[in-house]
Short mmCIF file of N, CA, C and O and ligand atoms in Angstrom, two decimals:
data_model
loop_
_atom_site.label_atom_id
_atom_site.label_comp_id
_atom_site.label_asym_id
_atom_site.label_seq_id
_atom_site.Cartn_x
_atom_site.Cartn_y
_atom_site.Cartn_z
N LEU N 541 -18.01 -7.58 -14.07
CA LEU N 541 -17.85 -6.19 -13.62
C LEU N 541 -17.70 -5.26 -14.81
O LEU N 541 -16.80 -5.40 -15.61
N LYS N 542 -18.57 -4.28 -14.87
CA LYS N 542 -18.51 -3.34 -15.99
C LYS N 542 -17.54 -2.21 -15.69
O LYS N 542 -16.82 -1.75 -16.55
N ASN N 543 -17.54 -1.76 -14.47
CA ASN N 543 -16.65 -0.63 -14.16
C ASN N 543 -15.28 -1.13 -13.73
O ASN N 543 -15.03 -2.33 -13.63
N ASN N 544 -14.42 -0.20 -13.51
CA ASN N 544 -13.04 -0.57 -13.18
C ASN N 544 -12.73 -0.34 -11.71
O ASN N 544 -11.63 0.02 -11.35
N LYS N 545 -13.75 -0.51 -10.87
CA LYS N 545 -13.54 -0.30 -9.43
C LYS N 545 -13.57 -1.63 -8.69
O LYS N 545 -14.37 -2.50 -9.01
N VAL N 546 -12.73 -1.73 -7.71
CA VAL N 546 -12.80 -2.87 -6.80
C VAL N 546 -12.88 -2.35 -5.37
O VAL N 546 -12.48 -1.22 -5.09
N ASN N 547 -13.42 -3.17 -4.50
CA ASN N 547 -13.52 -2.80 -3.09
C ASN N 547 -12.35 -3.42 -2.35
O ASN N 547 -12.18 -4.65 -2.37
N ILE N 548 -11.56 -2.59 -1.71
CA ILE N 548 -10.47 -3.11 -0.89
C ILE N 548 -10.58 -2.51 0.50
O ILE N 548 -11.39 -1.62 0.74
N LYS N 549 -9.75 -3.03 1.41
CA LYS N 549 -9.81 -2.54 2.79
C LYS N 549 -8.40 -2.27 3.29
O LYS N 549 -7.44 -2.89 2.84
N PHE N 550 -8.33 -1.36 4.22
CA PHE N 550 -7.06 -1.09 4.89
C PHE N 550 -7.28 -1.21 6.39
O PHE N 550 -8.29 -0.75 6.91
N VAL N 551 -6.30 -1.81 7.07
CA VAL N 551 -6.29 -1.78 8.53
C VAL N 551 -5.24 -0.75 8.92
O VAL N 551 -4.08 -0.86 8.50
N ASP N 552 -5.64 0.27 9.65
CA ASP N 552 -4.68 1.33 10.00
C ASP N 552 -3.81 0.94 11.19
O ASP N 552 -3.92 -0.17 11.71
N ARG N 553 -2.95 1.86 11.58
CA ARG N 553 -1.97 1.56 12.63
C ARG N 553 -2.61 1.28 13.98
O ARG N 553 -1.97 0.79 14.89
N TYR N 554 -3.88 1.66 14.12
CA TYR N 554 -4.58 1.43 15.39
C TYR N 554 -5.49 0.22 15.31
O TYR N 554 -6.28 -0.04 16.21
N GLY N 555 -5.40 -0.52 14.19
CA GLY N 555 -6.19 -1.74 14.04
C GLY N 555 -7.59 -1.49 13.53
O GLY N 555 -8.42 -2.41 13.49
N LYS N 556 -7.87 -0.26 13.09
CA LYS N 556 -9.22 0.07 12.60
C LYS N 556 -9.32 -0.25 11.11
O LYS N 556 -8.40 0.02 10.35
N LEU N 557 -10.46 -0.83 10.74
CA LEU N 557 -10.69 -1.23 9.35
C LEU N 557 -11.34 -0.09 8.55
O LEU N 557 -12.29 0.54 9.02
N HIS N 558 -10.82 0.16 7.37
CA HIS N 558 -11.37 1.20 6.48
C HIS N 558 -11.69 0.57 5.14
O HIS N 558 -10.85 -0.13 4.58
N GLU N 559 -12.89 0.83 4.62
CA GLU N 559 -13.23 0.34 3.30
C GLU N 559 -12.89 1.40 2.27
O GLU N 559 -13.01 2.59 2.55
N ALA N 560 -12.47 0.96 1.09
CA ALA N 560 -12.10 1.92 0.06
C ALA N 560 -12.51 1.41 -1.31
O ALA N 560 -12.53 0.20 -1.55
N LYS N 561 -12.86 2.35 -2.18
CA LYS N 561 -13.12 2.03 -3.58
C LYS N 561 -11.83 2.30 -4.32
O LYS N 561 -11.27 3.40 -4.23
N ALA N 562 -11.34 1.31 -5.05
CA ALA N 562 -10.07 1.46 -5.72
C ALA N 562 -10.24 1.31 -7.23
O ALA N 562 -10.99 0.46 -7.70
N THR N 563 -9.58 2.17 -7.97
CA THR N 563 -9.64 2.09 -9.42
C THR N 563 -8.50 1.21 -9.92
O THR N 563 -7.35 1.39 -9.52
N VAL N 564 -8.86 0.25 -10.76
CA VAL N 564 -7.85 -0.66 -11.30
C VAL N 564 -6.77 0.15 -12.02
O VAL N 564 -7.08 1.06 -12.80
N GLY N 565 -5.51 -0.14 -11.72
CA GLY N 565 -4.40 0.57 -12.34
C GLY N 565 -3.81 1.66 -11.45
O GLY N 565 -2.66 2.03 -11.61
N ASP N 566 -4.62 2.17 -10.52
CA ASP N 566 -4.10 3.16 -9.57
C ASP N 566 -3.16 2.49 -8.58
O ASP N 566 -3.22 1.28 -8.38
N THR N 567 -2.35 3.29 -7.92
CA THR N 567 -1.51 2.72 -6.85
C THR N 567 -2.31 2.74 -5.54
O THR N 567 -3.30 3.47 -5.42
N LEU N 568 -1.85 1.97 -4.57
CA LEU N 568 -2.52 2.00 -3.26
C LEU N 568 -2.41 3.38 -2.64
O LEU N 568 -3.32 3.82 -1.94
N LEU N 569 -1.34 4.09 -2.93
CA LEU N 569 -1.22 5.47 -2.44
C LEU N 569 -2.33 6.33 -3.03
O LEU N 569 -2.97 7.12 -2.31
N ASP N 570 -2.60 6.19 -4.33
CA ASP N 570 -3.71 6.92 -4.96
C ASP N 570 -5.03 6.61 -4.26
O ASP N 570 -5.85 7.49 -4.02
N VAL N 571 -5.22 5.34 -3.94
CA VAL N 571 -6.47 4.90 -3.31
C VAL N 571 -6.63 5.55 -1.93
O VAL N 571 -7.71 6.04 -1.59
N VAL N 572 -5.57 5.57 -1.17
CA VAL N 572 -5.61 6.19 0.16
C VAL N 572 -5.99 7.66 0.04
O VAL N 572 -6.84 8.16 0.78
N ILE N 573 -5.39 8.34 -0.92
CA ILE N 573 -5.67 9.78 -1.12
C ILE N 573 -7.11 9.98 -1.61
O ILE N 573 -7.86 10.78 -1.06
N ASP N 574 -7.50 9.22 -2.64
CA ASP N 574 -8.82 9.40 -3.24
C ASP N 574 -9.96 9.09 -2.28
O ASP N 574 -11.06 9.60 -2.42
N ASN N 575 -9.70 8.21 -1.32
CA ASN N 575 -10.74 7.85 -0.36
C ASN N 575 -10.63 8.67 0.93
O ASN N 575 -11.30 8.35 1.92
N ASP N 576 -9.79 9.69 0.91
CA ASP N 576 -9.62 10.56 2.09
C ASP N 576 -9.34 9.78 3.36
O ASP N 576 -9.93 10.06 4.40
N LEU N 577 -8.47 8.80 3.25
CA LEU N 577 -8.24 7.97 4.44
C LEU N 577 -7.36 8.65 5.48
O LEU N 577 -7.36 8.25 6.64
N ASN N 578 -6.61 9.66 5.08
CA ASN N 578 -5.84 10.46 6.05
C ASN N 578 -5.02 9.64 7.04
O ASN N 578 -5.01 9.95 8.23
N PHE N 579 -4.36 8.61 6.55
CA PHE N 579 -3.46 7.88 7.45
C PHE N 579 -2.28 8.81 7.73
O PHE N 579 -1.66 9.32 6.82
N GLU N 580 -2.00 8.97 9.01
CA GLU N 580 -0.96 9.89 9.44
C GLU N 580 0.37 9.61 8.74
O GLU N 580 0.84 8.48 8.75
N SER N 581 0.94 10.61 8.14
CA SER N 581 2.27 10.52 7.50
C SER N 581 2.36 9.49 6.38
O SER N 581 3.45 9.10 6.00
N TYR N 582 1.23 9.05 5.87
CA TYR N 582 1.30 8.02 4.83
C TYR N 582 1.65 8.64 3.48
O TYR N 582 1.01 9.58 3.03
N GLY N 583 2.70 8.10 2.86
CA GLY N 583 3.04 8.53 1.50
C GLY N 583 3.55 9.95 1.40
O GLY N 583 3.26 10.65 0.44
N VAL N 584 4.36 10.36 2.35
CA VAL N 584 4.80 11.76 2.37
C VAL N 584 5.72 12.14 1.21
O VAL N 584 5.83 13.31 0.87
N CYS N 585 6.38 11.17 0.58
CA CYS N 585 7.23 11.55 -0.56
C CYS N 585 6.44 11.51 -1.87
O CYS N 585 7.00 11.71 -2.94
N GLU N 586 5.16 11.27 -1.77
CA GLU N 586 4.25 11.29 -2.92
C GLU N 586 4.64 10.31 -4.02
O GLU N 586 4.53 10.61 -5.21
N GLY N 587 5.13 9.16 -3.60
CA GLY N 587 5.36 8.10 -4.59
C GLY N 587 6.69 8.15 -5.30
O GLY N 587 6.86 7.52 -6.34
N THR N 588 7.65 8.86 -4.75
CA THR N 588 8.95 8.96 -5.41
C THR N 588 9.97 7.97 -4.84
O THR N 588 11.17 8.10 -5.07
N ILE N 589 9.47 6.96 -4.12
CA ILE N 589 10.32 5.91 -3.53
C ILE N 589 11.45 6.50 -2.69
O ILE N 589 12.60 6.11 -2.82
N SER N 590 11.12 7.45 -1.85
CA SER N 590 12.18 7.97 -0.99
C SER N 590 11.76 8.15 0.46
O SER N 590 12.45 8.84 1.21
N CYS N 591 10.65 7.53 0.89
CA CYS N 591 10.29 7.74 2.30
C CYS N 591 9.96 6.45 3.05
O CYS N 591 10.23 6.35 4.23
N SER N 592 9.36 5.49 2.39
CA SER N 592 8.91 4.21 2.98
C SER N 592 7.72 4.34 3.94
O SER N 592 7.30 3.36 4.54
N THR N 593 7.14 5.52 4.06
CA THR N 593 5.97 5.68 4.94
C THR N 593 4.71 5.04 4.35
O THR N 593 3.72 4.89 5.04
N CYS N 594 4.79 4.65 3.09
CA CYS N 594 3.62 4.04 2.43
C CYS N 594 3.66 2.52 2.56
O CYS N 594 2.88 1.83 1.91
N HIS N 595 4.56 2.01 3.39
CA HIS N 595 4.70 0.57 3.64
C HIS N 595 3.34 -0.07 3.98
O HIS N 595 2.63 0.41 4.84
N VAL N 596 3.00 -1.12 3.24
CA VAL N 596 1.81 -1.91 3.56
C VAL N 596 2.19 -3.38 3.61
O VAL N 596 3.11 -3.82 2.93
N ILE N 597 1.45 -4.13 4.39
CA ILE N 597 1.67 -5.57 4.50
C ILE N 597 0.53 -6.27 3.78
O ILE N 597 -0.64 -5.98 4.03
N LEU N 598 0.89 -7.17 2.86
CA LEU N 598 -0.10 -7.85 2.04
C LEU N 598 -0.33 -9.26 2.55
O LEU N 598 0.52 -9.81 3.27
N ASP N 599 -1.45 -9.85 2.16
CA ASP N 599 -1.60 -11.28 2.42
C ASP N 599 -0.74 -12.03 1.40
O ASP N 599 -0.44 -11.50 0.33
N GLN N 600 -0.35 -13.24 1.75
CA GLN N 600 0.60 -13.98 0.92
C GLN N 600 0.10 -14.17 -0.51
O GLN N 600 0.85 -13.98 -1.48
N ALA N 601 -1.17 -14.52 -0.67
CA ALA N 601 -1.70 -14.81 -2.01
C ALA N 601 -1.65 -13.57 -2.90
O ALA N 601 -1.26 -13.65 -4.07
N THR N 602 -2.00 -12.43 -2.33
CA THR N 602 -1.97 -11.19 -3.11
C THR N 602 -0.54 -10.83 -3.44
O THR N 602 -0.22 -10.45 -4.57
N PHE N 603 0.33 -10.96 -2.47
CA PHE N 603 1.75 -10.66 -2.66
C PHE N 603 2.33 -11.49 -3.82
O PHE N 603 3.04 -10.97 -4.68
N ASP N 604 2.00 -12.77 -3.81
CA ASP N 604 2.56 -13.69 -4.81
C ASP N 604 2.11 -13.36 -6.23
O ASP N 604 2.79 -13.71 -7.20
N LYS N 605 0.97 -12.72 -6.37
CA LYS N 605 0.43 -12.42 -7.70
C LYS N 605 1.06 -11.18 -8.32
O LYS N 605 0.93 -10.93 -9.51
N LEU N 606 1.74 -10.38 -7.51
CA LEU N 606 2.30 -9.13 -8.01
C LEU N 606 3.65 -9.36 -8.68
O LEU N 606 4.34 -10.32 -8.39
N GLU N 607 3.98 -8.41 -9.55
CA GLU N 607 5.30 -8.46 -10.16
C GLU N 607 6.34 -8.13 -9.12
O GLU N 607 6.07 -7.45 -8.14
N GLU N 608 7.56 -8.58 -9.37
CA GLU N 608 8.69 -8.30 -8.48
C GLU N 608 8.87 -6.80 -8.30
O GLU N 608 8.78 -6.04 -9.26
N PRO N 609 9.17 -6.37 -7.07
CA PRO N 609 9.45 -4.95 -6.86
C PRO N 609 10.74 -4.53 -7.59
O PRO N 609 11.60 -5.36 -7.85
N LEU N 610 10.82 -3.25 -7.89
CA LEU N 610 12.05 -2.71 -8.46
C LEU N 610 13.12 -2.66 -7.38
O LEU N 610 12.82 -2.64 -6.20
N MET N 611 14.35 -2.61 -7.80
CA MET N 611 15.49 -2.52 -6.87
C MET N 611 15.31 -1.34 -5.89
O MET N 611 15.57 -1.47 -4.70
N ASP N 612 14.88 -0.21 -6.41
CA ASP N 612 14.70 0.98 -5.57
C ASP N 612 13.71 0.71 -4.45
O ASP N 612 13.86 1.19 -3.33
N GLU N 613 12.68 -0.08 -4.79
CA GLU N 613 11.68 -0.38 -3.77
C GLU N 613 12.28 -1.28 -2.69
O GLU N 613 12.05 -1.06 -1.50
N TYR N 614 13.05 -2.27 -3.10
CA TYR N 614 13.72 -3.14 -2.11
C TYR N 614 14.60 -2.32 -1.17
O TYR N 614 14.61 -2.51 0.03
N ASP N 615 15.36 -1.42 -1.78
CA ASP N 615 16.27 -0.59 -0.97
C ASP N 615 15.50 0.21 0.07
O ASP N 615 15.91 0.33 1.22
N MET N 616 14.36 0.74 -0.35
CA MET N 616 13.57 1.56 0.56
C MET N 616 12.89 0.70 1.62
O MET N 616 12.85 1.07 2.79
N LEU N 617 12.42 -0.47 1.22
CA LEU N 617 11.78 -1.37 2.19
C LEU N 617 12.77 -1.80 3.28
O LEU N 617 12.39 -1.99 4.43
N ASP N 618 14.03 -1.95 2.89
CA ASP N 618 15.05 -2.33 3.87
C ASP N 618 15.12 -1.34 5.02
O ASP N 618 15.53 -1.69 6.11
N LEU N 619 14.73 -0.12 4.77
CA LEU N 619 14.79 0.93 5.79
C LEU N 619 13.49 1.03 6.59
O LEU N 619 13.39 1.78 7.55
N ALA N 620 12.48 0.27 6.16
CA ALA N 620 11.17 0.39 6.80
C ALA N 620 11.12 -0.37 8.13
O ALA N 620 11.72 -1.43 8.27
N CYS N 621 10.40 0.18 9.08
CA CYS N 621 10.17 -0.48 10.36
C CYS N 621 9.20 -1.64 10.18
O CYS N 621 8.26 -1.54 9.40
N GLY N 622 9.41 -2.70 10.91
CA GLY N 622 8.44 -3.79 10.91
C GLY N 622 8.30 -4.49 9.59
O GLY N 622 7.23 -4.95 9.21
N LEU N 623 9.41 -4.60 8.86
CA LEU N 623 9.39 -5.24 7.55
C LEU N 623 8.96 -6.71 7.66
O LEU N 623 9.39 -7.41 8.57
N THR N 624 8.12 -7.15 6.74
CA THR N 624 7.70 -8.55 6.71
C THR N 624 8.01 -9.14 5.34
O THR N 624 8.39 -8.40 4.42
N ASP N 625 7.80 -10.45 5.19
CA ASP N 625 8.05 -11.12 3.91
C ASP N 625 7.07 -10.69 2.84
O ASP N 625 7.29 -10.94 1.65
N THR N 626 5.97 -10.10 3.24
CA THR N 626 4.97 -9.68 2.26
C THR N 626 4.77 -8.17 2.30
O THR N 626 3.68 -7.67 2.04
N SER N 627 5.82 -7.46 2.63
CA SER N 627 5.75 -6.00 2.66
C SER N 627 5.97 -5.43 1.27
O SER N 627 6.78 -5.94 0.50
N ARG N 628 5.26 -4.35 0.98
CA ARG N 628 5.49 -3.60 -0.27
C ARG N 628 5.32 -2.12 0.03
O ARG N 628 4.77 -1.73 1.06
N LEU N 629 5.76 -1.32 -0.93
CA LEU N 629 5.48 0.12 -0.83
C LEU N 629 4.15 0.37 -1.53
O LEU N 629 3.98 0.02 -2.70
N GLY N 630 3.24 0.99 -0.81
CA GLY N 630 1.92 1.25 -1.37
C GLY N 630 1.95 2.09 -2.63
O GLY N 630 1.06 2.00 -3.47
N CYS N 631 2.97 2.92 -2.76
CA CYS N 631 3.04 3.79 -3.95
C CYS N 631 3.51 3.03 -5.17
O CYS N 631 3.49 3.57 -6.27
N GLN N 632 3.94 1.77 -4.99
CA GLN N 632 4.45 0.99 -6.12
C GLN N 632 3.56 -0.19 -6.47
O GLN N 632 3.83 -0.92 -7.42
N VAL N 633 2.50 -0.39 -5.68
CA VAL N 633 1.58 -1.50 -5.93
C VAL N 633 0.36 -0.98 -6.68
O VAL N 633 -0.30 -0.04 -6.22
N HIS N 634 0.09 -1.56 -7.83
CA HIS N 634 -1.06 -1.13 -8.63
C HIS N 634 -2.25 -2.05 -8.40
O HIS N 634 -2.09 -3.27 -8.30
N VAL N 635 -3.40 -1.44 -8.32
CA VAL N 635 -4.64 -2.18 -8.06
C VAL N 635 -4.98 -3.05 -9.27
O VAL N 635 -4.90 -2.60 -10.41
N THR N 636 -5.34 -4.30 -8.99
CA THR N 636 -5.81 -5.21 -10.04
C THR N 636 -7.22 -5.68 -9.69
O THR N 636 -7.66 -5.55 -8.55
N ARG N 637 -7.90 -6.21 -10.68
CA ARG N 637 -9.24 -6.76 -10.44
C ARG N 637 -9.26 -7.85 -9.40
O ARG N 637 -10.21 -8.02 -8.65
N GLU N 638 -8.17 -8.60 -9.37
CA GLU N 638 -8.09 -9.72 -8.42
C GLU N 638 -8.02 -9.24 -6.97
O GLU N 638 -8.13 -10.05 -6.06
N MET N 639 -7.83 -7.96 -6.77
CA MET N 639 -7.75 -7.45 -5.39
C MET N 639 -9.11 -7.23 -4.74
O MET N 639 -9.18 -6.77 -3.60
N GLU N 640 -10.20 -7.52 -5.44
CA GLU N 640 -11.53 -7.37 -4.85
C GLU N 640 -11.58 -8.05 -3.49
O GLU N 640 -11.27 -9.25 -3.37
N GLY N 641 -11.93 -7.27 -2.46
CA GLY N 641 -12.08 -7.82 -1.12
C GLY N 641 -10.81 -7.98 -0.31
O GLY N 641 -10.87 -8.39 0.85
N VAL N 642 -9.67 -7.63 -0.91
CA VAL N 642 -8.40 -7.83 -0.21
C VAL N 642 -8.18 -6.75 0.86
O VAL N 642 -8.61 -5.61 0.71
N THR N 643 -7.53 -7.14 1.94
CA THR N 643 -7.20 -6.21 3.01
C THR N 643 -5.70 -5.95 3.05
O THR N 643 -4.91 -6.89 3.01
N PHE N 644 -5.34 -4.68 3.14
CA PHE N 644 -3.94 -4.27 3.26
C PHE N 644 -3.74 -3.72 4.67
O PHE N 644 -4.57 -2.96 5.16
N THR N 645 -2.64 -4.11 5.28
CA THR N 645 -2.41 -3.72 6.68
C THR N 645 -1.23 -2.76 6.78
O THR N 645 -0.16 -3.02 6.22
N LEU N 646 -1.45 -1.67 7.48
CA LEU N 646 -0.35 -0.74 7.73
C LEU N 646 0.45 -1.22 8.92
O LEU N 646 -0.13 -1.65 9.92
N PRO N 647 1.78 -1.14 8.83
CA PRO N 647 2.60 -1.55 9.98
C PRO N 647 2.36 -0.57 11.13
O PRO N 647 1.96 0.58 10.90
N ILE N 648 2.61 -1.03 12.34
CA ILE N 648 2.32 -0.18 13.50
C ILE N 648 3.25 1.02 13.55
O ILE N 648 2.85 2.12 13.87
N GLU N 649 4.49 0.78 13.16
CA GLU N 649 5.45 1.89 13.18
C GLU N 649 5.87 2.22 11.77
O GLU N 649 5.97 1.35 10.92
N ILE N 650 6.17 3.48 11.54
CA ILE N 650 6.70 3.87 10.25
C ILE N 650 8.00 4.63 10.44
O ILE N 650 8.23 5.23 11.48
N THR N 651 8.80 4.58 9.40
CA THR N 651 10.00 5.40 9.40
C THR N 651 9.96 6.23 8.14
O THR N 651 9.54 5.75 7.09
N ASP N 652 10.40 7.45 8.24
CA ASP N 652 10.55 8.27 7.06
C ASP N 652 12.04 8.26 6.74
O ASP N 652 12.85 8.85 7.45
N ALA N 653 12.38 7.55 5.65
CA ALA N 653 13.78 7.36 5.31
C ALA N 653 14.49 8.67 4.99
O ALA N 653 15.70 8.72 4.91
N ARG N 654 13.71 9.72 4.80
CA ARG N 654 14.34 11.00 4.50
C ARG N 654 14.87 11.65 5.76
O ARG N 654 15.57 12.65 5.72
N GLY N 655 14.52 11.06 6.91
CA GLY N 655 15.05 11.55 8.17
C GLY N 655 14.52 12.89 8.62
O GLY N 655 15.18 13.62 9.36
N VAL N 656 13.31 13.22 8.19
CA VAL N 656 12.73 14.50 8.62
C VAL N 656 11.74 14.31 9.77
O VAL N 656 11.32 13.19 10.03
FE1 FES A 129 7.27 7.49 -0.27
FE2 FES A 129 6.01 5.38 -1.32
S1 FES A 129 5.19 7.30 -0.85
S2 FES A 129 8.10 5.56 -0.78
#
């Protein structure tokens, strides 16, 4: 691969599949914005780890390859609806080359930890 783009997919809250071009090093939140995916209320705190609306569910293999989340991310995930063992905040996950073809799933329900 000469360029720094990988193809990833998102399954939205309604079960619909969306394809996206992702730049290596960007966050999943960046990818959602850059691809105009317009997921309702996704990433409303703009990556400041204070809303949990960017919650995504990863496949186990992809999850295992990532670095440990920061404490702040764990705290925020604890407040997220539908938390799973492979949940992460999309604003804290950076795209890697190994993510080519990977699908990220949005939980059916979201909570905005800011309470708005
Ligand atoms: Fe708010 Fe990620 S965008 S916690």
